[in-house]
PDB file of C-alpha atoms in Angstrom:
ATOM      1  CA  UNK A  15     -13.068  -8.482 -97.183  1.00 43.00           C
ATOM      2  CA  UNK A  16     -10.867 -10.946 -99.127  1.00 45.00           C
ATOM      3  CA  UNK A  17      -7.126 -10.413 -99.244  1.00 45.00           C
ATOM      4  CA  UNK A  18      -5.560  -9.206-102.473  1.00 55.00           C
ATOM      5  CA  UNK A  19      -2.028  -8.772-103.779  1.00 58.00           C
ATOM      6  CA  UNK A  20      -2.054  -4.974-103.423  1.00 68.00           C
ATOM      7  CA  UNK A  21      -2.795  -5.087 -99.662  1.00 80.00           C
ATOM      8  CA  UNK A  22       0.172  -6.414 -97.664  1.00 87.00           C
ATOM      9  CA  UNK A  23       0.470  -7.334 -93.948  1.00 91.00           C
ATOM     10  CA  UNK A  24       1.624  -4.490 -91.716  1.00 91.00           C
ATOM     11  CA  UNK A  25       1.666  -3.682 -87.976  1.00 91.00           C
ATOM     12  CA  UNK A  26      -1.440  -1.885 -86.726  1.00 92.00           C
ATOM     13  CA  UNK A  27       0.690   0.869 -85.172  1.00 89.00           C
ATOM     14  CA  UNK A  28       2.085   1.686 -88.633  1.00 88.00           C
ATOM     15  CA  UNK A  29      -1.316   3.066 -89.598  1.00 87.00           C
ATOM     16  CA  UNK A  30      -0.878   5.857 -87.004  1.00 83.00           C
ATOM     17  CA  UNK A  31      -4.631   6.228 -86.658  1.00 86.00           C
ATOM     18  CA  UNK A  32      -5.687   9.554 -85.207  1.00 81.00           C
ATOM     19  CA  UNK A  33      -8.732  10.044 -82.981  1.00 85.00           C
ATOM     20  CA  UNK A  34     -11.917  10.601 -85.021  1.00 81.00           C
ATOM     21  CA  UNK A  35     -10.553   8.697 -88.048  1.00 84.00           C
ATOM     22  CA  UNK A  36     -13.633   7.273 -89.797  1.00 81.00           C
ATOM     23  CA  UNK A  37     -13.902   3.495 -90.078  1.00 88.00           C
ATOM     24  CA  UNK A  38     -16.372   1.245 -91.873  1.00 86.00           C
ATOM     25  CA  UNK A  39     -17.479  -1.646 -89.627  1.00 90.00           C
ATOM     26  CA  UNK A  40     -19.560  -4.566 -90.908  1.00 88.00           C
ATOM     27  CA  UNK A  41     -20.667  -7.944 -89.553  1.00 87.00           C
ATOM     28  CA  UNK A  42     -18.961 -10.958 -91.133  1.00 84.00           C
ATOM     29  CA  UNK A  43     -21.225 -12.544 -93.706  1.00 77.00           C
ATOM     30  CA  UNK A  44     -23.621  -9.587 -93.712  1.00 74.00           C
ATOM     31  CA  UNK A  45     -23.826  -8.001 -97.208  1.00 56.00           C
ATOM     32  CA  UNK A  46     -25.577  -4.881 -95.885  1.00 62.00           C
ATOM     33  CA  UNK A  47     -23.798  -1.526 -96.054  1.00 60.00           C
ATOM     34  CA  UNK A  48     -21.335  -1.292 -93.149  1.00 70.00           C
ATOM     35  CA  UNK A  49     -21.934   1.329 -90.491  1.00 83.00           C
ATOM     36  CA  UNK A  50     -19.570   4.246 -89.983  1.00 84.00           C
ATOM     37  CA  UNK A  51     -17.741   4.637 -86.660  1.00 89.00           C
ATOM     38  CA  UNK A  52     -14.937   6.837 -85.399  1.00 90.00           C
ATOM     39  CA  UNK A  53     -11.676   5.575 -83.921  1.00 93.00           C
ATOM     40  CA  UNK A  54     -10.985   6.767 -80.362  1.00 93.00           C
ATOM     41  CA  UNK A  55      -7.896   4.982 -79.050  1.00 93.00           C
ATOM     42  CA  UNK A  56      -5.860   1.774 -79.134  1.00 93.00           C
ATOM     43  CA  UNK A  57      -4.693  -0.316 -76.192  1.00 91.00           C
ATOM     44  CA  UNK A  58      -1.512  -1.917 -77.517  1.00 90.00           C
ATOM     45  CA  UNK A  59      -1.986  -5.666 -77.934  1.00 91.00           C
ATOM     46  CA  UNK A  60      -5.412  -5.646 -76.253  1.00 93.00           C
ATOM     47  CA  UNK A  61      -8.061  -3.742 -78.121  1.00 96.00           C
ATOM     48  CA  UNK A  62      -9.433  -0.786 -80.074  1.00 96.00           C
ATOM     49  CA  UNK A  63     -11.990   1.724 -78.825  1.00 96.00           C
ATOM     50  CA  UNK A  64     -14.578   2.856 -81.387  1.00 95.00           C
ATOM     51  CA  UNK A  65     -17.430   5.314 -80.834  1.00 93.00           C
ATOM     52  CA  UNK A  66     -20.528   6.206 -82.875  1.00 90.00           C
ATOM     53  CA  UNK A  67     -20.534   9.408 -84.887  1.00 84.00           C
ATOM     54  CA  UNK A  68     -21.886  12.532 -83.137  1.00 81.00           C
ATOM     55  CA  UNK A  69     -25.663  12.295 -82.928  1.00 80.00           C
ATOM     56  CA  UNK A  70     -25.708   8.603 -83.875  1.00 81.00           C
ATOM     57  CA  UNK A  71     -26.758   5.751 -81.588  1.00 80.00           C
ATOM     58  CA  UNK A  72     -24.412   2.978 -80.499  1.00 77.00           C
ATOM     59  CA  UNK A  73     -25.035  -0.050 -82.772  1.00 77.00           C
ATOM     60  CA  UNK A  74     -25.940  -3.268 -80.960  1.00 76.00           C
ATOM     61  CA  UNK A  75     -23.032  -5.701 -81.335  1.00 83.00           C
ATOM     62  CA  UNK A  76     -23.147  -8.925 -79.328  1.00 87.00           C
ATOM     63  CA  UNK A  77     -19.921  -9.912 -77.573  1.00 91.00           C
ATOM     64  CA  UNK A  78     -17.904 -12.229 -79.807  1.00 93.00           C
ATOM     65  CA  UNK A  79     -19.466 -10.985 -83.065  1.00 92.00           C
ATOM     66  CA  UNK A  80     -17.055 -11.229 -85.985  1.00 93.00           C
ATOM     67  CA  UNK A  81     -16.395  -7.917 -87.690  1.00 93.00           C
ATOM     68  CA  UNK A  82     -14.682  -6.604 -90.797  1.00 92.00           C
ATOM     69  CA  UNK A  83     -13.168  -3.135 -90.529  1.00 93.00           C
ATOM     70  CA  UNK A  84     -11.857  -0.965 -93.342  1.00 89.00           C
ATOM     71  CA  UNK A  85     -10.632   2.590 -93.558  1.00 85.00           C
ATOM     72  CA  UNK A  86      -8.405   5.164 -95.182  1.00 78.00           C
ATOM     73  CA  UNK A  87      -5.887   7.178 -93.154  1.00 76.00           C
ATOM     74  CA  UNK A  88      -4.797   9.502 -95.935  1.00 65.00           C
ATOM     75  CA  UNK A  89      -1.713   7.327 -96.415  1.00 71.00           C
ATOM     76  CA  UNK A  90      -3.023   3.771 -96.133  1.00 80.00           C
ATOM     77  CA  UNK A  91      -6.096   2.042 -97.502  1.00 81.00           C
ATOM     78  CA  UNK A  92      -6.482  -0.844 -95.022  1.00 89.00           C
ATOM     79  CA  UNK A  93      -8.760  -3.569 -93.671  1.00 92.00           C
ATOM     80  CA  UNK A  94      -8.721  -6.203 -90.933  1.00 95.00           C
ATOM     81  CA  UNK A  95     -10.915  -8.716 -89.113  1.00 93.00           C
ATOM     82  CA  UNK A  96     -11.687  -8.588 -85.402  1.00 95.00           C
ATOM     83  CA  UNK A  97     -14.363  -9.404 -82.827  1.00 95.00           C
ATOM     84  CA  UNK A  98     -16.498  -7.290 -80.479  1.00 95.00           C
ATOM     85  CA  UNK A  99     -15.401  -7.529 -76.827  1.00 95.00           C
ATOM     86  CA  UNK A 100     -18.136  -5.404 -75.288  1.00 92.00           C
ATOM     87  CA  UNK A 101     -20.058  -2.118 -75.267  1.00 90.00           C
ATOM     88  CA  UNK A 102     -19.606   0.486 -72.532  1.00 90.00           C
ATOM     89  CA  UNK A 103     -21.163   3.791 -71.462  1.00 87.00           C
ATOM     90  CA  UNK A 104     -18.425   5.142 -69.145  1.00 83.00           C
ATOM     91  CA  UNK A 105     -16.535   7.441 -69.524  1.00 84.00           C
ATOM     92  CA  UNK A 106     -18.384   7.725 -72.871  1.00 87.00           C
ATOM     93  CA  UNK A 107     -20.284   5.431 -75.223  1.00 89.00           C
ATOM     94  CA  UNK A 108     -17.858   3.123 -77.042  1.00 92.00           C
ATOM     95  CA  UNK A 109     -17.349  -0.426 -78.234  1.00 94.00           C
ATOM     96  CA  UNK A 110     -14.149  -2.331 -77.536  1.00 95.00           C
ATOM     97  CA  UNK A 111     -12.832  -4.482 -80.373  1.00 96.00           C
ATOM     98  CA  UNK A 112     -10.164  -7.171 -80.097  1.00 96.00           C
ATOM     99  CA  UNK A 113      -6.652  -6.234 -81.167  1.00 96.00           C
ATOM    100  CA  UNK A 114      -6.406  -7.299 -84.856  1.00 93.00           C
ATOM    101  CA  UNK A 115      -4.210 -10.315 -85.468  1.00 82.00           C
ATOM    102  CA  UNK A 116      -3.382  -9.088 -88.955  1.00 87.00           C
ATOM    103  CA  UNK A 117      -3.878  -5.785 -90.756  1.00 94.00           C
ATOM    104  CA  UNK A 118      -3.572  -5.616 -94.515  1.00 92.00           C
ATOM    105  CA  UNK A 119      -2.875  -2.238 -96.074  1.00 88.00           C
ATOM    106  CA  UNK A 120      -1.828  -0.483 -99.249  1.00 81.00           C
ATOM    107  CA  UNK A 121       0.268   2.679 -99.212  1.00 77.00           C
ATOM    108  CA  UNK A 122      -1.668   5.180-101.308  1.00 66.00           C
ATOM    109  CA  UNK A 123       0.056   8.455-100.442  1.00 57.00           C
ATOM    110  CA  UNK A 124       3.531   9.265 -99.154  1.00 57.00           C
ATOM    111  CA  UNK A 125       2.341  12.620 -97.753  1.00 59.00           C
ATOM    112  CA  UNK A 126       0.393  12.612 -94.510  1.00 59.00           C
ATOM    113  CA  UNK A 127      -2.924  14.395 -94.763  1.00 69.00           C
ATOM    114  CA  UNK A 128      -4.484  16.810 -92.285  1.00 81.00           C
ATOM    115  CA  UNK A 129      -8.155  16.560 -91.326  1.00 82.00           C
ATOM    116  CA  UNK A 130     -10.214  19.574 -92.329  1.00 89.00           C
ATOM    117  CA  UNK A 131     -13.698  20.524 -93.499  1.00 91.00           C
ATOM    118  CA  UNK A 132     -13.789  22.866 -96.479  1.00 95.00           C
ATOM    119  CA  UNK A 133     -16.571  23.490 -99.016  1.00 96.00           C
ATOM    120  CA  UNK A 134     -15.480  22.653-102.567  1.00 96.00           C
ATOM    121  CA  UNK A 135     -16.718  22.465-106.139  1.00 94.00           C
ATOM    122  CA  UNK A 136     -16.117  19.473-108.424  1.00 93.00           C
ATOM    123  CA  UNK A 137     -16.451  19.456-112.217  1.00 90.00           C
ATOM    124  CA  UNK A 138     -16.093  16.409-114.451  1.00 85.00           C
ATOM    125  CA  UNK A 139     -13.409  16.417-117.169  1.00 84.00           C
ATOM    126  CA  UNK A 140     -13.331  16.799-120.075  1.00 77.00           C
ATOM    127  CA  UNK A 141     -16.154  19.210-120.724  1.00 71.00           C
ATOM    128  CA  UNK A 142     -16.604  20.495-117.197  1.00 62.00           C
ATOM    129  CA  UNK A 143     -20.367  20.785-116.884  1.00 71.00           C
ATOM    130  CA  UNK A 144     -22.241  22.124-113.898  1.00 82.00           C
ATOM    131  CA  UNK A 145     -20.014  22.162-110.774  1.00 88.00           C
ATOM    132  CA  UNK A 146     -21.095  19.820-107.976  1.00 89.00           C
ATOM    133  CA  UNK A 147     -20.930  20.754-104.302  1.00 92.00           C
ATOM    134  CA  UNK A 148     -18.514  18.729-102.157  1.00 94.00           C
ATOM    135  CA  UNK A 149     -16.635  18.870 -98.854  1.00 94.00           C
ATOM    136  CA  UNK A 150     -12.884  18.364 -98.390  1.00 95.00           C
ATOM    137  CA  UNK A 151     -12.484  16.055 -95.357  1.00 91.00           C
ATOM    138  CA  UNK A 152      -8.703  15.794 -95.339  1.00 87.00           C
ATOM    139  CA  UNK A 153      -5.972  17.373 -97.371  1.00 89.00           C
ATOM    140  CA  UNK A 154      -2.301  17.170 -98.361  1.00 85.00           C
ATOM    141  CA  UNK A 155      -0.048  18.718-100.985  1.00 83.00           C
ATOM    142  CA  UNK A 156      -0.670  15.734-103.241  1.00 84.00           C
ATOM    143  CA  UNK A 157      -4.383  15.079-102.835  1.00 88.00           C
ATOM    144  CA  UNK A 158      -7.561  15.124-100.795  1.00 90.00           C
ATOM    145  CA  UNK A 159     -10.436  13.041 -99.521  1.00 90.00           C
ATOM    146  CA  UNK A 160     -13.741  14.622-100.506  1.00 93.00           C
ATOM    147  CA  UNK A 161     -17.374  13.763 -99.906  1.00 91.00           C
ATOM    148  CA  UNK A 162     -20.138  14.600-102.353  1.00 90.00           C
ATOM    149  CA  UNK A 163     -23.914  14.111-102.054  1.00 86.00           C
ATOM    150  CA  UNK A 164     -24.185  13.200-105.754  1.00 81.00           C
ATOM    151  CA  UNK A 165     -22.030  10.922-107.957  1.00 80.00           C
ATOM    152  CA  UNK A 166     -19.307  12.785-109.868  1.00 83.00           C
ATOM    153  CA  UNK A 167     -17.036  10.254-111.557  1.00 81.00           C
ATOM    154  CA  UNK A 168     -15.611   6.746-111.581  1.00 83.00           C
ATOM    155  CA  UNK A 169     -12.283   5.331-110.462  1.00 82.00           C
ATOM    156  CA  UNK A 170      -9.460   6.554-112.710  1.00 84.00           C
ATOM    157  CA  UNK A 171     -11.409   9.464-114.195  1.00 88.00           C
ATOM    158  CA  UNK A 172     -10.293  13.098-113.978  1.00 90.00           C
ATOM    159  CA  UNK A 173     -12.118  16.106-112.579  1.00 92.00           C
ATOM    160  CA  UNK A 174     -11.456  19.683-111.535  1.00 93.00           C
ATOM    161  CA  UNK A 175     -11.593  20.637-107.853  1.00 94.00           C
ATOM    162  CA  UNK A 176     -11.780  24.154-106.480  1.00 95.00           C
ATOM    163  CA  UNK A 177     -11.758  25.266-102.833  1.00 96.00           C
ATOM    164  CA  UNK A 178     -10.548  28.148-100.667  1.00 96.00           C
ATOM    165  CA  UNK A 179      -7.978  28.041 -97.864  1.00 93.00           C
ATOM    166  CA  UNK A 180      -7.079  30.846 -95.474  1.00 90.00           C
ATOM    167  CA  UNK A 181      -3.417  31.859 -95.185  1.00 87.00           C
ATOM    168  CA  UNK A 182      -2.486  34.528 -92.650  1.00 82.00           C
ATOM    169  CA  UNK A 183      -6.071  35.726 -92.574  1.00 86.00           C
ATOM    170  CA  UNK A 184      -6.392  36.028 -96.357  1.00 89.00           C
ATOM    171  CA  UNK A 185      -8.437  33.665 -98.590  1.00 93.00           C
ATOM    172  CA  UNK A 186      -6.546  31.828-101.319  1.00 93.00           C
ATOM    173  CA  UNK A 187      -8.298  29.986-104.162  1.00 94.00           C
ATOM    174  CA  UNK A 188      -6.998  26.490-104.971  1.00 94.00           C
ATOM    175  CA  UNK A 189      -8.078  25.083-108.350  1.00 93.00           C
ATOM    176  CA  UNK A 190      -6.494  22.053-109.980  1.00 92.00           C
ATOM    177  CA  UNK A 191      -7.118  18.927-112.000  1.00 92.00           C
ATOM    178  CA  UNK A 192      -7.283  15.689-110.011  1.00 91.00           C
ATOM    179  CA  UNK A 193      -7.616  11.966-110.672  1.00 89.00           C
ATOM    180  CA  UNK A 194      -9.998   9.719-108.733  1.00 89.00           C
ATOM    181  CA  UNK A 195      -7.761   7.076-107.144  1.00 84.00           C
ATOM    182  CA  UNK A 196     -10.081   5.872-104.382  1.00 79.00           C
ATOM    183  CA  UNK A 197     -13.866   5.529-104.474  1.00 78.00           C
ATOM    184  CA  UNK A 198     -16.329   4.454-101.797  1.00 75.00           C
ATOM    185  CA  UNK A 199     -20.113   4.606-101.722  1.00 70.00           C
ATOM    186  CA  UNK A 200     -21.546   5.712 -98.370  1.00 65.00           C
ATOM    187  CA  UNK A 201     -24.837   5.165 -96.571  1.00 61.00           C
ATOM    188  CA  UNK A 202     -27.624   7.009 -98.342  1.00 58.00           C
ATOM    189  CA  UNK A 203     -28.947   6.976-101.903  1.00 58.00           C
ATOM    190  CA  UNK A 204     -25.972   8.603-103.606  1.00 62.00           C
ATOM    191  CA  UNK A 205     -23.350   9.908-101.128  1.00 77.00           C
ATOM    192  CA  UNK A 206     -19.802   8.937-101.961  1.00 86.00           C
ATOM    193  CA  UNK A 207     -16.236   9.655-100.890  1.00 87.00           C
ATOM    194  CA  UNK A 208     -13.450  10.132-103.387  1.00 89.00           C
ATOM    195  CA  UNK A 209      -9.713   9.970-102.823  1.00 88.00           C
ATOM    196  CA  UNK A 210      -8.185  12.472-105.237  1.00 90.00           C
ATOM    197  CA  UNK A 211      -4.637  12.806-106.535  1.00 87.00           C
ATOM    198  CA  UNK A 212      -3.785  16.373-107.589  1.00 89.00           C
ATOM    199  CA  UNK A 213      -2.209  17.046-110.992  1.00 85.00           C
ATOM    200  CA  UNK A 214      -0.215  20.109-112.070  1.00 79.00           C
ATOM    201  CA  UNK A 215      -1.011  22.262-109.046  1.00 83.00           C
ATOM    202  CA  UNK A 216       0.177  25.806-109.960  1.00 84.00           C
ATOM    203  CA  UNK A 217       3.223  26.994-108.009  1.00 83.00           C
ATOM    204  CA  UNK A 218       1.539  29.888-106.187  1.00 86.00           C
ATOM    205  CA  UNK A 219      -1.394  27.716-105.201  1.00 89.00           C
ATOM    206  CA  UNK A 220       0.969  24.967-104.057  1.00 85.00           C
ATOM    207  CA  UNK A 221       2.799  27.468-101.825  1.00 85.00           C
ATOM    208  CA  UNK A 222      -0.497  28.718-100.385  1.00 88.00           C
ATOM    209  CA  UNK A 223      -1.661  25.153 -99.746  1.00 89.00           C
ATOM    210  CA  UNK A 224       1.652  24.274 -98.064  1.00 84.00           C
ATOM    211  CA  UNK A 225       1.367  27.313 -95.772  1.00 84.00           C
ATOM    212  CA  UNK A 226      -2.232  26.415 -94.902  1.00 87.00           C
ATOM    213  CA  UNK A 227      -1.347  22.789 -94.099  1.00 84.00           C
ATOM    214  CA  UNK A 228       1.663  23.829 -92.011  1.00 78.00           C
ATOM    215  CA  UNK A 229      -0.432  26.251 -89.989  1.00 79.00           C
ATOM    216  CA  UNK A 230      -3.255  23.755 -89.485  1.00 78.00           C
ATOM    217  CA  UNK A 231      -0.904  20.944 -88.442  1.00 69.00           C
ATOM    218  CA  UNK A 232       0.857  23.265 -85.988  1.00 64.00           C
ATOM    219  CA  UNK A 233      -2.459  24.254 -84.394  1.00 66.00           C
ATOM    220  CA  UNK A 234      -3.508  20.603 -84.020  1.00 56.00           C
ATOM    221  CA  UNK A 235      -0.212  19.637 -82.372  1.00 49.00           C
ATOM    222  CA  UNK A 236      -0.257  22.615 -79.988  1.00 47.00           C
TER     223      UNK A 236
END
């Protein structure tokens, strides 16, 4: 991936990647759709451990293969180049990548997002139309990363998102307008992931969302 003015050099540790963060990994010079891996751990200054998604097979990567990696943490949209150091089966199936010499990233959100998996409905604006099914993959007070099996909108367009969170055992409906600020096509005929920025979230819904995020983050850190 070529460098651009919006992505600036930053230390890898600044990304604060969490285990199971999804990464797109492609061979240098290969125009095919990159495969999706999950981040496991980092060995400071030495390498990165990546594993296949649950149910997926470990891709064959020869030692020394040049790779391009890109991802989205919920705060940073980033990419870097690295090489494959080897594939291992113990203590689990993973590939070790060389520690990146340079990471280039763009701060997209000030608020850290929490990973989740919530069913949602998306409607294009203006006009609405038939709601499309989607899944919220991570969430913050200011936005969300959602995945949809069918295209919904283009970068910069607005839509309406609706989903339900549980606060103290009670369901709470969250419905708000959002702008598409990040767009990525996935493997498959039409799957895509959208980074959404919320607009004018009503006060009561904002309070409910804050309580949900606080409770979820507390449970993850416990």
